[in-house]
């Protein structure tokens, strides 16, 4: 299992007794990425038995309360739990001023550094990269400046085929790392051993795209092309398309259209308006366009 | 029933799966006063089936996150629910800057006015008064500027004794309001009817004092003298008195001492450190000094 997503909350606007505002925890290559952080996210993380100390990167889509009002409390709890490692927060310009004002006035003295990466651009850009994972912004179209995020594993190393390698004593342990990267091996007599003989294929790198909140946006399609899992908000059914446009949201049909056009493998909907009691109407509508569509469940862990 | 208190949450510092940070809803003479507002308070209010539209006054003791991080979300929800009436927020200086910064950056456009009453004084002062209730600050001693609040019903009107009044046709309906206020009635022949004959005693006005967070403080005693119910924090047992002093908190023994010295009728403890699993140790300790001591329960409604 190389990546999985825990749905911490997916409802829109007003928190209710049985549902939490948007927040997700993505584990990819042992990195723990928190995506959005509505009020109460720290309690949802506890329910999910997440390790607070492993969360080093928080990606905030936009500065509406139902996507960010859990941040001050989470940071305060990090401090109380004795955190020392830096915390990286990615989000729209303004997030630093808001949080630092809160921390100053509430005297949330921190024993660790908070590093802000404020986003202002209108084109997709890489905002995080290490040796195994890359994260890109997905510019969205909401009432307030908003970005989704694309998380993508880097190509993985091939696996050594030890049975074959054992046949060639010339191949030493120090050669293995080049084999894993796909290089051929040239024997001392000049004969070239093809890499495909000495190694087995790597697992395909997986990718996850998070798109909330947004109107239907054609320009999202090429960015999320072919991802393994797409989360796309669908606040309304298509019969309320006008309301969706007015409030800067999508319909289930539109979310499915993005999934179809982008040829993603699987679609998860979310951010449903509180007016809907039975959420199956959303999958009913979306599946007419993109059959592999699912509803999220709170605290569900989705394998990617 | 003239007053009752709903415990929305009472734990300290870090929210957990089963407990919420400090928040209480006091209903007194049909006013709904929210006292402190830790993260998640709006969900606790929903669980308590509170009417959001009836909450017009919020009293914040101090600007530590576990007492105020629920405010932005609650105000945002008020807006989404279509609130139009003003909201009055009482709290330490800085609360306005913090909230207004959040509302500006998150574009929480409000359809109603938020009126701030920032408190800076070091002596008890009246900060709210209408025809039936008064609220006073209770200066406390914490790591950060902090006030408790004393809620006191005004003396109530006496009840008309209609059986006696009927004997005197001279007494007209327009005279009733003076009788209710305790005035005697002079008949046309000069004879004075004593008020005690024409009316029955009013119910005693009730009072509630909220004291969190604070070190043991002698000066609290005269302010909360004789209240019907005192909530006093007791973060630690007395064996951790040094820790209590260092962190600006009280022990159960000290809370009980305040209750005893002030001759209050009943004491509720709260704000317990997460290190304690079995909370009965707090009442065990406090009852050695003040027997009428109780533990709070989440969503419990306490008659005052």
XYZ file of C-alpha atoms in Angstrom:
608
model
C 0.000 0.000 0.000
C 1.707 3.166 -1.114
C -0.971 5.777 -0.457
C -4.226 6.106 1.363
C -6.623 8.862 2.154
C -8.561 9.300 5.377
C -11.736 11.348 5.073
C -11.884 13.424 8.273
C -14.885 15.484 7.218
C -16.673 16.441 4.032
C -19.703 18.546 4.779
C -20.171 22.123 3.697
C -20.454 25.324 5.657
C -22.168 24.612 8.990
C -20.815 21.779 11.156
C -23.517 19.454 12.427
C -23.726 16.847 15.148
C -22.980 13.995 12.760
C -20.680 15.523 10.188
C -17.506 17.567 10.085
C -16.292 20.234 7.693
C -13.680 19.513 5.046
C -10.448 17.854 6.116
C -8.498 14.895 4.755
C -5.320 13.137 5.727
C -3.275 11.790 2.839
C -0.537 9.275 3.583
C 1.743 8.924 0.592
C 5.212 7.368 0.771
C 5.093 7.731 4.558
C 4.478 11.461 4.327
C 1.368 12.633 6.181
C -0.290 15.515 4.383
C -3.261 17.261 5.985
C -5.572 18.793 3.388
C -7.872 21.540 4.665
C -8.644 21.892 8.332
C -12.198 22.874 9.229
C -13.231 23.435 12.847
C -12.872 20.246 14.887
C -10.297 18.619 12.600
C -7.985 17.858 15.517
C -10.705 15.752 17.138
C -11.314 13.965 13.831
C -7.582 13.258 13.616
C -7.784 11.717 17.079
C -10.732 9.589 16.067
C -8.698 8.426 13.058
C -5.836 7.602 15.459
C -3.519 9.782 13.385
C -0.079 10.546 14.766
C 0.019 14.315 15.245
C 3.819 14.340 15.210
C 3.904 12.924 11.683
C 1.916 15.792 10.186
C 4.505 18.200 8.838
C 2.639 19.700 5.881
C -0.825 21.263 5.832
C -2.398 22.313 2.527
C -5.276 24.780 2.767
C -7.438 25.277 -0.306
C -9.029 28.586 0.646
C -9.736 30.832 3.577
C -13.380 30.126 4.213
C -14.007 29.053 7.783
C -15.220 25.547 6.990
C -11.818 24.827 5.453
C -9.460 26.542 7.922
C -11.024 27.308 11.327
C -9.471 24.157 12.819
C -5.931 25.424 12.205
C -5.385 27.598 15.296
C -6.481 24.836 17.656
C -4.401 22.210 15.884
C -1.271 24.360 16.048
C -1.930 25.107 19.737
C -2.264 21.375 20.409
C 0.971 20.668 18.523
C 2.655 23.015 20.984
C 1.044 21.415 24.034
C 2.163 18.026 22.764
C 5.761 19.244 22.746
C 6.330 19.507 19.009
C 9.780 20.716 17.972
C 9.917 20.042 14.227
C 8.879 22.736 11.727
C 5.331 22.821 10.435
C 4.814 23.846 6.806
C 1.509 25.509 5.955
C 0.530 26.088 2.325
C -2.414 28.315 1.547
C -3.691 31.537 0.006
C -2.055 34.862 0.770
C -3.492 36.071 4.060
C -3.168 32.789 5.902
C 0.027 33.945 7.606
C -1.431 37.246 8.771
C -4.529 35.508 10.099
C -2.713 32.773 11.989
C 0.091 34.968 13.308
C -2.463 37.510 14.588
C -4.283 34.723 16.411
C -1.062 33.260 17.830
C 0.120 36.689 19.025
C -3.138 37.627 20.733
C -3.733 34.194 22.265
C -0.078 33.984 23.305
C 0.313 30.652 21.543
C 4.064 30.579 22.143
C 5.486 27.960 19.894
C 8.430 25.686 20.491
C 8.580 24.988 16.772
C 8.753 27.003 13.585
C 5.728 27.533 11.349
C 6.850 28.028 7.763
C 4.272 29.603 5.490
C 4.108 29.177 1.755
C 1.530 31.697 0.601
C 0.079 31.055 -2.836
C -1.035 33.837 -5.158
C -0.622 32.448 -8.662
C -3.284 31.689 -11.212
C -1.430 28.842 -12.922
C -0.642 25.408 -11.571
C 2.730 25.376 -9.865
C 4.853 22.892 -7.940
C 4.791 23.908 -4.291
C 6.364 20.861 -2.667
C 8.912 18.299 -3.729
C 11.117 15.799 -1.983
C 12.729 12.583 -3.170
C 9.447 10.690 -3.393
C 6.518 13.059 -3.769
C 5.551 16.226 -5.621
C 2.619 18.534 -4.919
C 1.122 20.967 -7.421
C -1.573 23.577 -7.053
C -4.798 23.281 -9.032
C -6.185 26.800 -9.537
C -9.929 26.741 -8.882
C -12.820 29.178 -9.320
C -14.634 29.974 -6.088
C -15.976 33.139 -4.455
C -12.619 33.605 -2.766
C -9.124 32.749 -4.066
C -8.861 28.962 -3.991
C -6.547 26.140 -5.055
C -6.926 22.401 -5.148
C -3.834 20.224 -4.783
C -2.382 17.427 -6.867
C -0.239 14.902 -5.000
C 1.916 12.715 -7.188
C 4.416 10.026 -6.315
C 7.661 10.224 -8.243
C 8.522 7.230 -10.444
C 9.558 4.401 -8.177
C 12.672 2.202 -8.405
C 12.536 -1.146 -10.187
C 12.901 -4.308 -8.106
C 16.068 -6.402 -8.382
C 15.608 -9.851 -9.886
C 18.089 -11.607 -7.589
C 17.693 -14.942 -9.349
C 19.029 -13.464 -12.572
C 21.604 -11.221 -10.923
C 23.111 -14.245 -9.126
C 24.104 -15.650 -12.495
C 26.554 -12.773 -13.035
C 29.201 -12.575 -10.273
C 30.514 -9.404 -11.930
C 27.447 -7.499 -10.675
C 28.290 -6.162 -7.236
C 26.081 -4.669 -4.536
C 27.285 -1.195 -5.399
C 25.789 -1.642 -8.869
C 22.308 -2.289 -7.555
C 21.203 1.348 -7.303
C 21.795 1.900 -11.032
C 19.911 -1.277 -11.870
C 16.979 -0.073 -9.760
C 16.960 3.123 -11.766
C 16.641 1.103 -15.006
C 20.233 1.112 -16.296
C 21.563 -1.795 -18.346
C 24.729 -3.575 -17.152
C 27.755 -4.039 -19.410
C 29.838 -7.109 -18.656
C 33.656 -6.976 -18.925
C 33.475 -8.821 -22.255
C 31.309 -6.007 -23.639
C 28.053 -7.918 -23.554
C 25.145 -5.718 -22.488
C 22.649 -7.207 -20.052
C 19.303 -5.514 -20.606
C 17.828 -4.026 -17.443
C 14.512 -5.832 -17.991
C 16.357 -9.113 -17.405
C 17.982 -8.027 -14.155
C 15.000 -6.250 -12.623
C 11.230 -6.422 -12.324
C 8.955 -3.463 -12.972
C 8.355 -0.876 -10.287
C 4.861 -0.241 -9.018
C 3.187 2.605 -10.863
C 3.409 5.897 -8.995
C 0.014 6.890 -7.680
C -1.605 10.299 -7.744
C -4.425 12.044 -5.914
C -6.170 15.291 -6.790
C -8.227 17.337 -4.334
C -10.596 19.908 -5.844
C -12.690 21.941 -3.404
C -14.343 24.493 -3.577
C -14.953 25.416 -7.194
C -17.301 26.078 -10.044
C -16.980 23.660 -12.969
C -13.660 24.524 -14.551
C -12.391 23.085 -17.833
C -8.806 24.036 -16.994
C -8.763 21.542 -14.128
C -8.989 18.653 -16.596
C -5.398 18.638 -17.972
C -3.932 19.092 -14.491
C -5.706 16.095 -12.979
C -5.416 13.977 -16.142
C -5.362 10.278 -15.341
C -5.059 10.522 -11.559
C -5.860 7.412 -9.541
C -8.303 9.248 -7.338
C -10.067 12.572 -7.755
C -11.983 14.244 -4.957
C -14.230 16.872 -6.500
C -16.766 18.919 -4.600
C -20.391 18.644 -5.621
C -22.319 20.941 -3.338
C -25.507 20.742 -5.418
C -27.389 18.545 -7.840
C -27.532 19.817 -11.395
C -31.123 21.051 -10.985
C -29.557 23.785 -8.833
C -26.876 24.637 -11.391
C -27.697 28.330 -11.151
C -27.260 28.271 -7.390
C -23.962 26.428 -7.863
C -22.677 29.087 -10.231
C -23.850 31.880 -7.957
C -22.181 30.453 -4.858
C -19.049 29.243 -6.645
C -19.712 25.523 -6.408
C -20.155 22.495 -8.678
C -22.941 20.040 -9.302
C -22.532 16.270 -9.119
C -22.890 16.128 -12.897
C -20.102 18.649 -13.352
C -17.777 16.811 -10.968
C -18.408 13.648 -12.983
C -17.711 15.539 -16.199
C -14.295 16.596 -14.911
C -13.590 12.981 -13.913
C -14.646 11.691 -17.320
C -12.775 14.276 -19.368
C -9.647 13.790 -17.262
C -9.972 10.002 -17.497
C -9.326 9.598 -13.783
C -9.650 6.124 -12.294
C -12.050 6.907 -9.474
C -14.114 9.868 -8.267
C -15.139 10.749 -4.726
C -17.723 13.486 -4.242
C -18.136 15.754 -1.211
C -19.015 19.152 0.296
C -22.732 18.502 -0.009
C -25.189 21.236 0.829
C -27.030 20.608 4.095
C -30.322 20.713 2.177
C -29.784 17.125 1.033
C -30.578 14.356 3.509
C -30.110 11.292 1.310
C -26.716 11.647 -0.355
C -27.222 8.782 -2.804
C -28.816 11.311 -5.179
C -25.324 12.659 -5.804
C -23.873 9.335 -6.951
C -27.063 8.617 -8.916
C -26.519 11.819 -10.872
C -22.736 11.553 -11.247
C -22.749 7.908 -12.358
C -24.805 8.780 -15.424
C -21.586 10.397 -16.662
C -18.824 8.682 -14.686
C -19.817 5.281 -13.241
C -16.863 4.840 -10.898
C -18.114 7.527 -8.517
C -18.458 7.113 -4.751
C -19.671 8.951 -1.682
C -17.168 9.589 1.103
C -17.746 8.263 4.603
C -16.445 10.049 7.655
C -13.238 8.398 8.938
C -13.215 6.075 5.929
C -9.744 5.117 4.707
C -9.537 4.939 0.919
C -6.728 2.984 -0.708
C -5.321 4.817 -3.700
C -37.265 27.537 36.960
C -35.602 30.884 36.620
C -32.092 29.887 35.571
C -30.250 26.882 34.315
C -26.787 26.143 33.076
C -25.870 23.763 30.276
C -22.324 22.413 30.416
C -21.155 22.306 26.789
C -17.595 21.342 27.604
C -15.218 21.478 30.548
C -11.905 19.917 29.683
C -8.618 21.754 29.583
C -6.259 22.541 26.750
C -6.391 19.716 24.187
C -9.793 18.599 22.886
C -10.262 14.841 22.956
C -12.673 12.432 21.340
C -14.940 12.347 24.367
C -14.648 15.809 25.835
C -14.890 19.395 24.694
C -13.084 22.529 25.823
C -14.743 25.090 28.062
C -18.131 26.445 27.064
C -21.372 26.903 28.976
C -24.807 28.194 28.114
C -26.573 30.067 30.894
C -30.288 30.682 30.556
C -31.390 33.306 33.055
C -34.682 35.183 32.813
C -35.006 34.023 29.223
C -31.647 35.528 28.280
C -29.222 33.056 26.701
C -25.643 33.837 27.701
C -22.808 31.856 26.154
C -19.783 31.671 28.445
C -16.485 30.850 26.737
C -16.384 29.212 23.363
C -13.672 26.598 22.815
C -13.252 24.889 19.452
C -16.325 22.846 18.568
C -18.744 24.802 20.772
C -21.211 25.273 17.914
C -21.548 21.504 17.590
C -22.028 21.197 21.361
C -24.753 23.856 21.134
C -26.451 21.758 18.470
C -26.218 18.656 20.629
C -27.806 20.654 23.453
C -30.555 21.696 21.015
C -29.838 25.339 21.799
C -31.506 27.987 19.683
C -28.671 29.850 17.968
C -30.876 32.881 17.341
C -31.429 33.380 21.071
C -27.737 33.792 21.850
C -27.124 37.523 21.847
C -24.331 37.811 24.402
C -21.045 35.900 24.541
C -18.734 36.297 27.523
C -15.124 35.199 26.979
C -12.923 34.772 30.035
C -9.553 34.912 28.329
C -7.868 34.527 24.978
C -6.390 31.070 25.254
C -7.485 28.845 22.419
C -9.399 26.342 24.519
C -11.714 29.168 25.586
C -12.160 31.101 22.344
C -11.232 29.126 19.191
C -14.882 28.250 18.594
C -15.862 31.888 18.135
C -15.009 32.416 14.431
C -16.946 29.342 13.367
C -19.934 30.213 15.522
C -20.118 33.744 14.121
C -19.772 32.386 10.568
C -22.639 29.977 11.244
C -24.773 32.798 12.668
C -24.331 34.524 9.316
C -25.174 31.424 7.295
C -28.296 30.977 9.416
C -29.435 34.451 8.395
C -28.920 36.266 11.680
C -29.835 39.954 11.638
C -29.791 40.960 15.308
C -26.632 42.348 16.904
C -24.238 40.033 18.698
C -22.496 41.343 21.812
C -19.090 39.891 22.607
C -17.422 40.626 25.953
C -13.794 39.681 26.453
C -10.227 40.857 27.022
C -8.708 43.607 24.925
C -7.470 42.008 21.716
C -10.575 39.958 21.049
C -11.840 42.519 18.542
C -8.574 42.683 16.603
C -8.351 38.894 16.491
C -11.911 38.296 15.334
C -12.065 41.208 12.905
C -8.767 40.079 11.305
C -10.209 36.593 10.856
C -13.504 37.918 9.470
C -11.696 40.227 7.029
C -9.346 37.557 5.686
C -11.976 34.809 5.508
C -14.473 37.246 3.991
C -17.023 36.409 6.656
C -19.364 39.141 5.490
C -21.889 39.657 8.190
C -25.518 40.608 7.880
C -25.521 41.620 11.535
C -23.491 43.854 13.797
C -20.916 42.472 16.212
C -20.562 44.815 19.183
C -17.397 44.318 21.207
C -16.977 45.241 24.847
C -13.270 44.871 25.511
C -12.326 44.527 29.170
C -9.079 45.839 30.582
C -9.807 46.637 34.236
C -8.394 44.967 37.318
C -11.441 45.542 39.533
C -14.855 43.941 39.273
C -17.172 46.035 37.112
C -20.696 45.805 35.796
C -20.496 45.064 32.081
C -24.118 44.199 31.314
C -27.452 45.255 32.708
C -31.021 45.122 31.555
C -34.302 45.131 33.456
C -33.824 41.638 34.860
C -30.163 40.657 34.926
C -26.777 42.150 35.741
C -23.351 40.781 34.828
C -20.113 41.688 36.590
C -16.520 40.783 35.849
C -14.524 38.723 38.340
C -10.845 39.600 37.864
C -8.797 36.401 37.936
C -5.108 35.514 38.032
C -3.969 33.434 35.070
C -0.964 33.452 32.735
C -2.865 35.802 30.461
C -5.380 38.542 31.330
C -8.534 36.778 32.478
C -11.938 37.491 34.009
C -14.641 35.307 35.404
C -18.244 36.505 35.248
C -20.951 36.903 37.863
C -24.536 36.676 36.597
C -27.133 37.984 38.978
C -30.891 38.304 38.646
C -32.295 41.628 39.803
C -34.786 41.511 42.685
C -38.023 40.162 41.338
C -41.506 41.624 41.697
C -43.804 40.465 44.504
C -46.876 38.447 43.557
C -50.333 40.003 43.924
C -52.570 38.425 46.577
C -55.791 38.728 44.590
C -57.914 37.351 47.408
C -56.956 40.294 49.642
C -56.963 42.863 46.864
C -60.528 41.923 45.951
C -61.630 43.154 49.366
C -60.699 46.740 48.426
C -62.562 47.994 45.332
C -60.508 51.189 45.544
C -57.427 49.298 44.294
C -57.425 49.437 40.510
C -55.449 47.515 37.930
C -53.229 50.531 37.329
C -52.097 50.294 40.958
C -50.818 46.757 40.614
C -47.335 47.608 39.351
C -46.600 49.646 42.494
C -47.893 46.842 44.688
C -45.603 44.392 42.886
C -42.698 46.681 43.666
C -43.547 46.523 47.422
C -45.408 49.836 47.931
C -48.149 50.122 50.561
C -51.601 51.325 49.467
C -53.346 54.273 51.125
C -57.156 54.113 51.079
C -59.215 57.302 50.546
C -60.007 57.385 54.281
C -56.275 57.573 54.972
C -55.898 54.011 56.184
C -52.621 52.436 55.026
C -52.778 48.851 53.752
C -49.393 47.242 54.316
C -47.897 45.715 51.168
C -47.318 42.377 52.920
C -51.118 41.985 53.143
C -51.736 42.671 49.453
C -48.845 40.692 48.004
C -46.864 37.516 48.485
C -43.061 37.404 48.511
C -41.125 37.280 45.271
C -38.798 34.382 44.514
C -35.234 35.067 45.556
C -33.086 36.287 42.673
C -30.539 33.661 41.711
C -26.886 34.142 40.914
C -24.169 32.204 39.120
C -20.426 32.786 39.167
C -18.026 31.404 36.551
C -14.334 31.342 37.505
C -11.926 29.934 34.926
C -8.903 30.000 34.524
C -7.194 31.194 37.688
C -4.788 30.607 40.503
C -6.389 30.598 43.966
C -7.379 34.192 44.565
C -8.697 35.545 47.882
C -10.202 38.601 46.157
C -12.696 36.395 44.331
C -14.422 35.552 47.626
C -16.294 38.825 48.277
C -17.403 39.075 44.643
C -18.993 35.620 44.533
C -20.297 35.810 48.137
C -23.381 33.669 48.616
C -24.021 32.799 44.968
C -26.354 29.898 44.269
C -23.845 28.170 42.026
C -20.119 28.621 41.627
C -18.148 27.046 38.792
C -14.485 27.140 39.757
C -11.718 25.555 37.750
C -9.611 22.877 39.412
C -7.063 21.781 36.852
C -4.996 19.836 39.395
C -5.191 18.024 42.696
C -3.479 19.754 45.581
C -0.472 17.421 45.409
C 0.401 19.349 42.227
C -0.064 22.760 43.875
C 3.300 23.920 42.551
C 2.345 22.996 39.013
C -0.972 24.797 39.508
C 0.782 27.979 40.600
C 3.287 27.740 37.762
C 0.638 27.296 35.084
C -1.853 29.738 36.601
C -4.440 27.222 37.731
C -6.184 26.062 40.919
C -6.366 22.798 42.779
C -9.622 21.127 43.803
C -8.861 22.013 47.426
C -8.441 25.682 46.524
C -11.667 25.769 44.519
C -13.446 24.324 47.542
C -11.807 26.898 49.789
C -13.202 29.729 47.647
C -16.642 28.103 47.797
C -16.449 27.721 51.582
C -15.163 31.220 52.301
C -17.741 32.752 49.960
C -20.500 30.608 51.504
C -21.847 29.692 48.079
C -24.661 27.150 47.919
C -23.122 24.717 45.450
C -19.782 24.205 43.699
C -19.099 22.683 40.292
C -15.495 21.878 39.375
C -13.996 21.712 35.885
C -11.055 22.269 33.495
C -9.330 19.108 34.651
C -5.874 18.282 33.385
C -5.858 15.427 30.884
C -3.509 13.507 33.187
C -6.457 12.468 35.341
C -8.609 9.585 34.122
C -10.919 9.105 37.096
C -12.339 12.530 37.925
C -13.873 11.452 41.239
C -10.533 12.291 42.873
C -11.426 15.954 42.400
C -14.695 15.781 44.321
C -13.044 13.536 46.933
C -10.495 16.257 47.596
C -12.858 19.237 47.389
C -15.542 17.720 49.625
C -13.107 17.576 52.537
C -13.497 21.360 52.588
C -16.837 21.998 50.851
C -19.182 18.985 50.811
C -21.688 20.323 48.283
C -19.235 19.915 45.400
C -20.015 18.177 42.108
C -18.382 17.151 38.851
C -19.821 18.527 35.618
C -21.124 16.237 32.922
C -21.037 17.170 29.266
C -24.451 18.436 28.087
C -25.775 18.242 31.641
C -28.358 20.903 32.507
C -27.959 22.231 36.032
C -30.880 23.987 37.696
C -29.730 27.036 39.613
